[in-house]
């Protein structure tokens, strides 16, 4: 593409979008990525050890990237055979057009104490033709100044607002200038990173790309599952194994994740997946991954997430149950947003949360993670100086500090999308009879905001676009899709309500599970609709 018609922040002869990443052994290798216009046909990195005049060369792999607004050459150079715990200086480009000199440091061998930063949902869509990431850039640099021993940055996804448009990646990389040239930037794919519009300017014709070609062209990871490389990858740093999980192909990714984690002997296993399993939004859902990827994800000690733009930390979770000790489950840690992006969904504390902050203020969050052998300290910093959360997970003592106890109920409660039904179920708990769970589904549907019509011996329920009528002493429900056979008959229970087998929620395309340790029934629906009955 002629330089005369290049877009704002378009590629030029001079290398830009320079980024470090970890693809091999962090103690002996480093990958350098950059971009130029297509006039530049080859590229390489020249690098030298700190204090040495000997310059070494690493040639780059090159691919042409034709985006919606530009045509560029992308370069990836793998620097291998490096010395552990060593600072290197480097430049990238060709013989005539080279970057300024930058630096990086390799990881020490047998490392058990180090620090990294987590950011998430730094996406910006405005101005639409030149997204402004200046606040993000300044906040991250401030955190790096306060934490100069930071080894790398891990994201929770939504690195861009619409990642199928290069204007967004141009904006995102403007927010990394002075950062990603020195600190490896390890990206997780978010739903906005593979989102695009047929008409970007007017936001018309939204679509989601599978795979996310634009994301894959910014960052190269090669050890993911066959059909979803780059979106899924792993790397080791010190005593920690990191598994970065994409948002596409969950069945295949789960198989890959199980094999990967079963083969891992690192002290810690940490993952990052954009969509939260233990979500905070009152209308959100986790069907994208749970229970499809539950087996793989629950082999992790900690799973970072983003998406909802607020902070929360879960109790250890395993197989629908919530626990107290880190050995008993996976801690789900939602990273908040890092670029003044208040949540679009209003967040509420859920049964699985041990710590929570809605982050509906105009603030940003960066999480500092300090690994120290069997102990990890996580501190969630706001850009105004406040701390939203600090916790210490200790494998040696099998404890989490500050301590918090997961609830154990003496009467079986219903939780819908993690929320307690409150007063409306106080005197109408679930009941277990002859091996079958029953509940007054009218209480559930009323809580959600659906329609409830009670007539003698019958109850009609309508929610999420489906309806069903249940009849006393009958094991057949009449639904909008025909008859639904129930595993037992409806009976009259507490408060004279009709108690219906919980399998009746299938009439509304819901799923349910019982958590024996905690004594609650969890009910989920994949819709993010907000039901409410019509006022005539």
Short mmCIF file of N, CA and C in Angstrom, two decimals, residues 53 139 212 234:
data_model
loop_
_atom_site.label_atom_id
_atom_site.label_comp_id
_atom_site.label_asym_id
_atom_site.label_seq_id
_atom_site.Cartn_x
_atom_site.Cartn_y
_atom_site.Cartn_z
N UNK A 53 30.60 -6.19 23.66
CA UNK A 53 30.54 -5.53 22.36
C UNK A 53 30.22 -6.53 21.24
N UNK A 139 -0.66 4.52 33.39
CA UNK A 139 -0.90 3.76 34.62
C UNK A 139 0.03 2.55 34.70
N UNK A 212 -9.38 -15.97 15.40
CA UNK A 212 -9.23 -14.51 15.44
C UNK A 212 -7.96 -14.12 14.69
N UNK A 234 1.00 -22.13 26.16
CA UNK A 234 1.52 -22.23 27.51
C UNK A 234 2.95 -21.71 27.55
#
